[in-house]
Amino acid sequence: MSSNGGPRNGSDEPTSFDLQPPNPPVAVPHPGNPYAAPTQVVPHQSSPSPQSVSPSPSAPRPGPAKSPTQDPGAGRLIAGRYRLTAKLGHGGMGTVWRAKDETVDREVAVKEPRVPDHLPERERDNAFERMRREARAAARLDHPAVVNVHDVAVVDDQPWIVMELVRGRTLGDALQEGTLDAREAARVGLEVLGALEAAHAAGILHRDVKPDNVLLGRHDRVVLTDFGIAQIEGETNLTDTGGFVGSPEYIAPERVLGRRPGPASDLWSLGVLLYAATEGVSPFRRSNTPATLQSVLNAAPAPPASARGPLAEVITGLLDKDPARRPDAARVRTLLDAAANPPAPAPTQVVRVAEGHGPSGPGSRWSVRLGRNAWITLGVVVVAAAVASYLVVAAPFAGPLPEGWKQHELPDKAGMSVAVPADFVKPKEHADGWDGTNETFTDPSGMVVVHVDRDIKADDEDGDFPATASAHAWSDWDRLKDGDYSQDIADAPAPKGEPVETEYKGDKAAENTIEYTTTDSQNPRDREYHVLYYTAENGDNYRVSIDYPGSGYFVDEGREIARTVVANWEVGNS
């Protein structure tokens, strides 16, 4: 089986937001980025609560007795009302806590300032002032895509920011799993654009728009976070002479050159974010900061491969080196809206496919495996937005293939044909002993794997050849339950699934969907493996299987590909 799959963290877990300094060595998924100044937020559609500033420092009061498992500092009472309960994340400039506002009985997120003692006094003062600015900037904005700031509590002359608690994860985390399809990228872009429009109307430049500062919350809420380095009109610039703040691969060229930025600079960063969301990586990322800044100034990014039409137009327009030639916010909104809400496709004939929970059922010799090193190499550069772009129809159908798909006639020994997206590839070389009875196709990133094979009854020498599709499915499933499966399937949690009877072109068949977790100890992934079994009149057994992510944004796309592959699978008796 393939070794990739979705990350283990659930979408309902609170996520911290971090701010990287000018020279982050590599992009680090959140929470836990040591280069960031976290911000914490929660899906909440009401208008922002009025900001209340504590009038004076409040001495901490003794909290409840700590249990052995509590974080150090849990139970502390801040400003006489915010009881710290658990750490949610931390970075170079602070720690984010889940807390209970005991005055109004609600959960909030509290950002504790944390500045290294060895920093010069000026830099410490600047760090605290940035936190105050973050609170002031966010509190001035009334927009659902901006986190609500409830309070700034001053403790020992240091600002603690109290804000709404948003459950979700960052776009940066999502892109560790795979890219967004064009419609979802456009939807996220529209929400970020709305937050930027509200900020710009209030005289605020965000200056650090990047995936790690965009939260994907529940109920499709998108939140732009971390206004910690925002430039508020009329306020003094905190940047030291000769330096800059922000993430190099997302910084506009005019800022690199030290020119006065404007709203177009934030829109440039939005363009880079949209490019990364669909292609998997910033087009300007290089191995070190100087090279990255040089690419921002001089490199012409490759046209986006996964974005088409209005989304490609907005990305290309926003990445113009000259801010005067970039589209304004109104034009960007028009293009993103067109990409997020394309015209409905013309109706097509749909042939129902017997419903089951998906194909699955790994065997032994025909299991497809991608080891951990292969996935590290693949990374997120080619990912599932390309997969999503294959899904032109809402349901699978036999007959005319969806646009962008290709039917492959396999060798006579295989006795079948299989349809896959046209960009799917076969291995360059088959393993030793390949006899032509099976074939594998994968999308360019390796995220989705399609495998077909035929067991010929006349070649059976052991006398235990399954007589029916159901017997074949149960034989595979029994082996799996006994632990006889590919090395990429973890023992715990145990794989889930069970064969069910179905039909293939009116004949009896069986199918199974197996949910499993990969064995990669550093980054275990959830996967689904959908397999359909069919036994022909001559007794030969046929299988088609599709392995795809089992959690995250690309589950539905993987299942849709599986349904379309199964619906267009053609078996003969050659």
Tab-separated table of N, CA and C in Angstrom, residues 223-306:
chain	number	residue	atom	x	y	z
A	223	VAL	N	-9.595	32.937	8.798
A	223	VAL	CA	-9.191	34.070	9.630
A	223	VAL	C	-7.750	34.451	9.303
A	224	LEU	N	-7.532	35.717	9.010
A	224	LEU	CA	-6.176	36.246	8.853
A	224	LEU	C	-5.692	36.690	10.224
A	225	THR	N	-4.570	36.142	10.664
A	225	THR	CA	-4.089	36.389	12.016
A	225	THR	C	-2.765	37.136	12.000
A	226	ASP	N	-2.294	37.418	13.186
A	226	ASP	CA	-0.972	37.977	13.453
A	226	ASP	C	-0.748	39.323	12.787
A	227	PHE	N	-1.320	40.347	13.392
A	227	PHE	CA	-1.058	41.718	12.983
A	227	PHE	C	0.113	42.291	13.778
A	228	GLY	N	0.982	41.411	14.266
A	228	GLY	CA	2.065	41.848	15.146
A	228	GLY	C	3.062	42.767	14.478
A	229	ILE	N	3.223	42.707	13.146
A	229	ILE	CA	4.155	43.622	12.477
A	229	ILE	C	3.406	44.563	11.552
A	230	ALA	N	2.086	44.660	11.760
A	230	ALA	CA	1.291	45.564	10.928
A	230	ALA	C	1.793	46.993	11.065
A	231	GLN	N	1.736	47.721	9.945
A	231	GLN	CA	2.087	49.138	9.974
A	231	GLN	C	0.790	49.932	10.025
A	232	ILE	N	0.580	50.638	11.124
A	232	ILE	CA	-0.621	51.444	11.294
A	232	ILE	C	-0.309	52.870	10.871
A	233	GLU	N	-1.146	53.408	10.015
A	233	GLU	CA	-0.906	54.736	9.461
A	233	GLU	C	-0.714	55.756	10.582
A	234	GLY	N	0.381	56.513	10.483
A	234	GLY	CA	0.628	57.563	11.464
A	234	GLY	C	1.490	57.107	12.620
A	235	GLU	N	1.793	55.804	12.731
A	235	GLU	CA	2.624	55.325	13.829
A	235	GLU	C	4.060	55.129	13.364
A	236	THR	N	4.977	55.140	14.301
A	236	THR	CA	6.390	55.008	13.988
A	236	THR	C	6.721	53.594	13.554
A	237	ASN	N	7.595	53.480	12.558
A	237	ASN	CA	8.044	52.169	12.099
A	237	ASN	C	8.983	51.568	13.139
A	238	LEU	N	8.733	50.317	13.506
A	238	LEU	CA	9.544	49.664	14.538
A	238	LEU	C	10.804	49.016	13.983
A	239	THR	N	10.918	48.924	12.659
A	239	THR	CA	12.037	48.199	12.072
A	239	THR	C	13.340	48.942	12.301
A	240	ASP	N	14.355	48.186	12.729
A	240	ASP	CA	15.666	48.810	12.895
A	240	ASP	C	16.214	49.239	11.535
A	241	THR	N	17.085	50.211	11.525
A	241	THR	CA	17.667	50.703	10.284
A	241	THR	C	18.348	49.567	9.535
A	242	GLY	N	18.039	49.474	8.221
A	242	GLY	CA	18.665	48.454	7.401
A	242	GLY	C	18.016	47.104	7.494
A	243	GLY	N	17.007	46.935	8.318
A	243	GLY	CA	16.370	45.625	8.453
A	243	GLY	C	14.954	45.649	7.930
A	244	PHE	N	14.299	44.490	7.988
A	244	PHE	CA	12.896	44.424	7.620
A	244	PHE	C	12.282	43.290	8.413
A	245	VAL	N	10.966	43.304	8.461
A	245	VAL	CA	10.263	42.239	9.151
A	245	VAL	C	9.309	41.577	8.176
A	246	GLY	N	9.015	40.313	8.427
A	246	GLY	CA	8.145	39.549	7.537
A	246	GLY	C	8.842	38.293	7.074
A	247	SER	N	8.190	37.558	6.192
A	247	SER	CA	8.713	36.289	5.686
A	247	SER	C	9.243	36.511	4.283
A	248	PRO	N	10.530	36.311	4.035
A	248	PRO	CA	11.156	36.746	2.788
A	248	PRO	C	10.446	36.282	1.521
A	249	GLU	N	10.000	35.029	1.488
A	249	GLU	CA	9.426	34.525	0.234
A	249	GLU	C	8.050	35.108	-0.052
A	250	TYR	N	7.459	35.843	0.904
A	250	TYR	CA	6.145	36.461	0.699
A	250	TYR	C	6.216	37.992	0.680
A	251	ILE	N	7.405	38.573	0.772
A	251	ILE	CA	7.572	40.025	0.834
A	251	ILE	C	7.583	40.608	-0.574
A	252	ALA	N	6.873	41.723	-0.768
A	252	ALA	CA	6.806	42.370	-2.075
A	252	ALA	C	8.152	42.999	-2.442
A	253	PRO	N	8.468	43.075	-3.739
A	253	PRO	CA	9.773	43.624	-4.155
A	253	PRO	C	10.027	45.043	-3.643
A	254	GLU	N	8.988	45.891	-3.641
A	254	GLU	CA	9.206	47.268	-3.200
A	254	GLU	C	9.614	47.335	-1.741
A	255	ARG	N	9.167	46.375	-0.939
A	255	ARG	CA	9.589	46.347	0.461
A	255	ARG	C	11.034	45.890	0.579
A	256	VAL	N	11.431	44.934	-0.268
A	256	VAL	CA	12.828	44.491	-0.262
A	256	VAL	C	13.744	45.663	-0.609
A	257	LEU	N	13.292	46.525	-1.515
A	257	LEU	CA	14.094	47.668	-1.943
A	257	LEU	C	14.029	48.836	-0.966
A	258	GLY	N	13.243	48.696	0.117
A	258	GLY	CA	13.161	49.748	1.113
A	258	GLY	C	12.224	50.873	0.743
A	259	ARG	N	11.379	50.664	-0.288
A	259	ARG	CA	10.441	51.708	-0.680
A	259	ARG	C	9.197	51.658	0.202
A	260	ARG	N	8.454	52.732	0.199
A	260	ARG	CA	7.264	52.826	1.047
A	260	ARG	C	6.202	51.840	0.540
A	261	PRO	N	5.764	50.904	1.363
A	261	PRO	CA	4.757	49.942	0.917
A	261	PRO	C	3.368	50.545	0.966
A	262	GLY	N	2.451	49.887	0.287
A	262	GLY	CA	1.052	50.277	0.312
A	262	GLY	C	0.182	49.046	0.230
A	263	PRO	N	-1.121	49.207	0.039
A	263	PRO	CA	-2.005	48.048	-0.069
A	263	PRO	C	-1.561	47.046	-1.130
A	264	ALA	N	-0.961	47.534	-2.224
A	264	ALA	CA	-0.499	46.620	-3.273
A	264	ALA	C	0.555	45.645	-2.748
A	265	SER	N	1.282	46.034	-1.696
A	265	SER	CA	2.299	45.135	-1.131
A	265	SER	C	1.644	43.942	-0.448
A	266	ASP	N	0.564	44.179	0.287
A	266	ASP	CA	-0.183	43.067	0.885
A	266	ASP	C	-0.813	42.196	-0.197
A	267	LEU	N	-1.281	42.826	-1.293
A	267	LEU	CA	-1.894	42.040	-2.369
A	267	LEU	C	-0.860	41.170	-3.072
A	268	TRP	N	0.379	41.652	-3.197
A	268	TRP	CA	1.456	40.803	-3.723
A	268	TRP	C	1.571	39.542	-2.864
A	269	SER	N	1.606	39.731	-1.540
A	269	SER	CA	1.736	38.581	-0.638
A	269	SER	C	0.550	37.633	-0.793
A	270	LEU	N	-0.646	38.180	-1.022
A	270	LEU	CA	-1.810	37.332	-1.278
A	270	LEU	C	-1.602	36.520	-2.550
A	271	GLY	N	-1.005	37.136	-3.577
A	271	GLY	CA	-0.718	36.398	-4.810
A	271	GLY	C	0.236	35.245	-4.579
A	272	VAL	N	1.276	35.475	-3.767
A	272	VAL	CA	2.222	34.388	-3.458
A	272	VAL	C	1.509	33.300	-2.663
A	273	LEU	N	0.655	33.706	-1.728
A	273	LEU	CA	-0.108	32.737	-0.926
A	273	LEU	C	-0.984	31.862	-1.830
A	274	LEU	N	-1.676	32.477	-2.793
A	274	LEU	CA	-2.528	31.705	-3.703
A	274	LEU	C	-1.699	30.771	-4.570
A	275	TYR	N	-0.523	31.220	-4.993
A	275	TYR	CA	0.376	30.356	-5.763
A	275	TYR	C	0.771	29.140	-4.923
A	276	ALA	N	1.175	29.395	-3.670
A	276	ALA	CA	1.568	28.298	-2.788
A	276	ALA	C	0.395	27.373	-2.500
A	277	ALA	N	-0.813	27.933	-2.394
A	277	ALA	CA	-1.984	27.117	-2.074
A	277	ALA	C	-2.314	26.143	-3.186
A	278	THR	N	-2.050	26.529	-4.446
A	278	THR	CA	-2.375	25.641	-5.570
A	278	THR	C	-1.183	24.838	-6.062
A	279	GLU	N	0.032	25.377	-5.889
A	279	GLU	CA	1.219	24.686	-6.399
A	279	GLU	C	2.026	23.993	-5.303
A	280	GLY	N	1.830	24.365	-4.046
A	280	GLY	CA	2.493	23.682	-2.948
A	280	GLY	C	3.696	24.386	-2.380
A	281	VAL	N	4.179	25.446	-3.043
A	281	VAL	CA	5.372	26.125	-2.544
A	281	VAL	C	5.404	27.529	-3.131
A	282	SER	N	5.982	28.469	-2.392
A	282	SER	CA	6.170	29.812	-2.926
A	282	SER	C	7.095	29.764	-4.136
A	283	PRO	N	6.795	30.527	-5.197
A	283	PRO	CA	7.671	30.489	-6.377
A	283	PRO	C	9.022	31.138	-6.135
A	284	PHE	N	9.160	31.828	-4.997
A	284	PHE	CA	10.408	32.552	-4.730
A	284	PHE	C	11.258	31.874	-3.660
A	285	ARG	N	10.813	30.746	-3.136
A	285	ARG	CA	11.587	30.086	-2.079
A	285	ARG	C	12.909	29.574	-2.626
A	286	ARG	N	13.973	29.898	-1.926
A	286	ARG	CA	15.302	29.411	-2.279
A	286	ARG	C	15.944	28.851	-1.011
A	287	SER	N	17.178	28.404	-1.099
A	287	SER	CA	17.812	27.707	0.020
A	287	SER	C	18.232	28.622	1.149
A	288	ASN	N	18.324	29.929	0.904
A	288	ASN	CA	18.709	30.849	1.965
A	288	ASN	C	18.029	32.192	1.727
A	289	THR	N	18.041	33.050	2.759
A	289	THR	CA	17.311	34.311	2.677
A	289	THR	C	17.837	35.237	1.586
A	290	PRO	N	19.151	35.468	1.443
A	290	PRO	CA	19.608	36.356	0.358
A	290	PRO	C	19.158	35.877	-1.017
A	291	ALA	N	19.242	34.568	-1.252
A	291	ALA	CA	18.814	34.044	-2.556
A	291	ALA	C	17.317	34.208	-2.746
A	292	THR	N	16.554	34.040	-1.653
A	292	THR	CA	15.106	34.233	-1.740
A	292	THR	C	14.771	35.671	-2.096
A	293	LEU	N	15.430	36.630	-1.443
A	293	LEU	CA	15.162	38.037	-1.730
A	293	LEU	C	15.580	38.394	-3.157
A	294	GLN	N	16.667	37.817	-3.646
A	294	GLN	CA	17.066	38.042	-5.033
A	294	GLN	C	16.009	37.518	-5.997
A	295	SER	N	15.434	36.365	-5.670
A	295	SER	CA	14.406	35.813	-6.557
A	295	SER	C	13.145	36.672	-6.537
A	296	VAL	N	12.818	37.250	-5.349
A	296	VAL	CA	11.672	38.158	-5.280
A	296	VAL	C	11.887	39.350	-6.210
A	297	LEU	N	13.119	39.850	-6.245
A	297	LEU	CA	13.414	41.032	-7.052
A	297	LEU	C	13.539	40.718	-8.533
A	298	ASN	N	14.100	39.547	-8.873
A	298	ASN	CA	14.505	39.330	-10.260
A	298	ASN	C	13.880	38.128	-10.948
A	299	ALA	N	13.449	37.124	-10.198
A	299	ALA	CA	12.988	35.883	-10.836
A	299	ALA	C	11.569	36.036	-11.367
A	300	ALA	N	11.354	35.518	-12.566
A	300	ALA	CA	10.003	35.452	-13.124
A	300	ALA	C	9.422	34.093	-12.765
A	301	PRO	N	8.407	34.045	-11.918
A	301	PRO	CA	7.891	32.740	-11.485
A	301	PRO	C	7.284	31.962	-12.646
A	302	ALA	N	7.415	30.649	-12.583
A	302	ALA	CA	6.777	29.800	-13.585
A	302	ALA	C	5.267	29.969	-13.487
A	303	PRO	N	4.569	29.967	-14.612
A	303	PRO	CA	3.101	30.078	-14.548
A	303	PRO	C	2.533	28.962	-13.684
A	304	PRO	N	1.501	29.245	-12.897
A	304	PRO	CA	0.918	28.181	-12.066
A	304	PRO	C	0.401	27.045	-12.933
A	305	ALA	N	0.746	25.820	-12.555
A	305	ALA	CA	0.350	24.657	-13.350
A	305	ALA	C	-1.054	24.185	-13.009
A	306	SER	N	-1.496	24.405	-11.781
A	306	SER	CA	-2.781	23.863	-11.333
A	306	SER	C	-3.909	24.882	-11.398
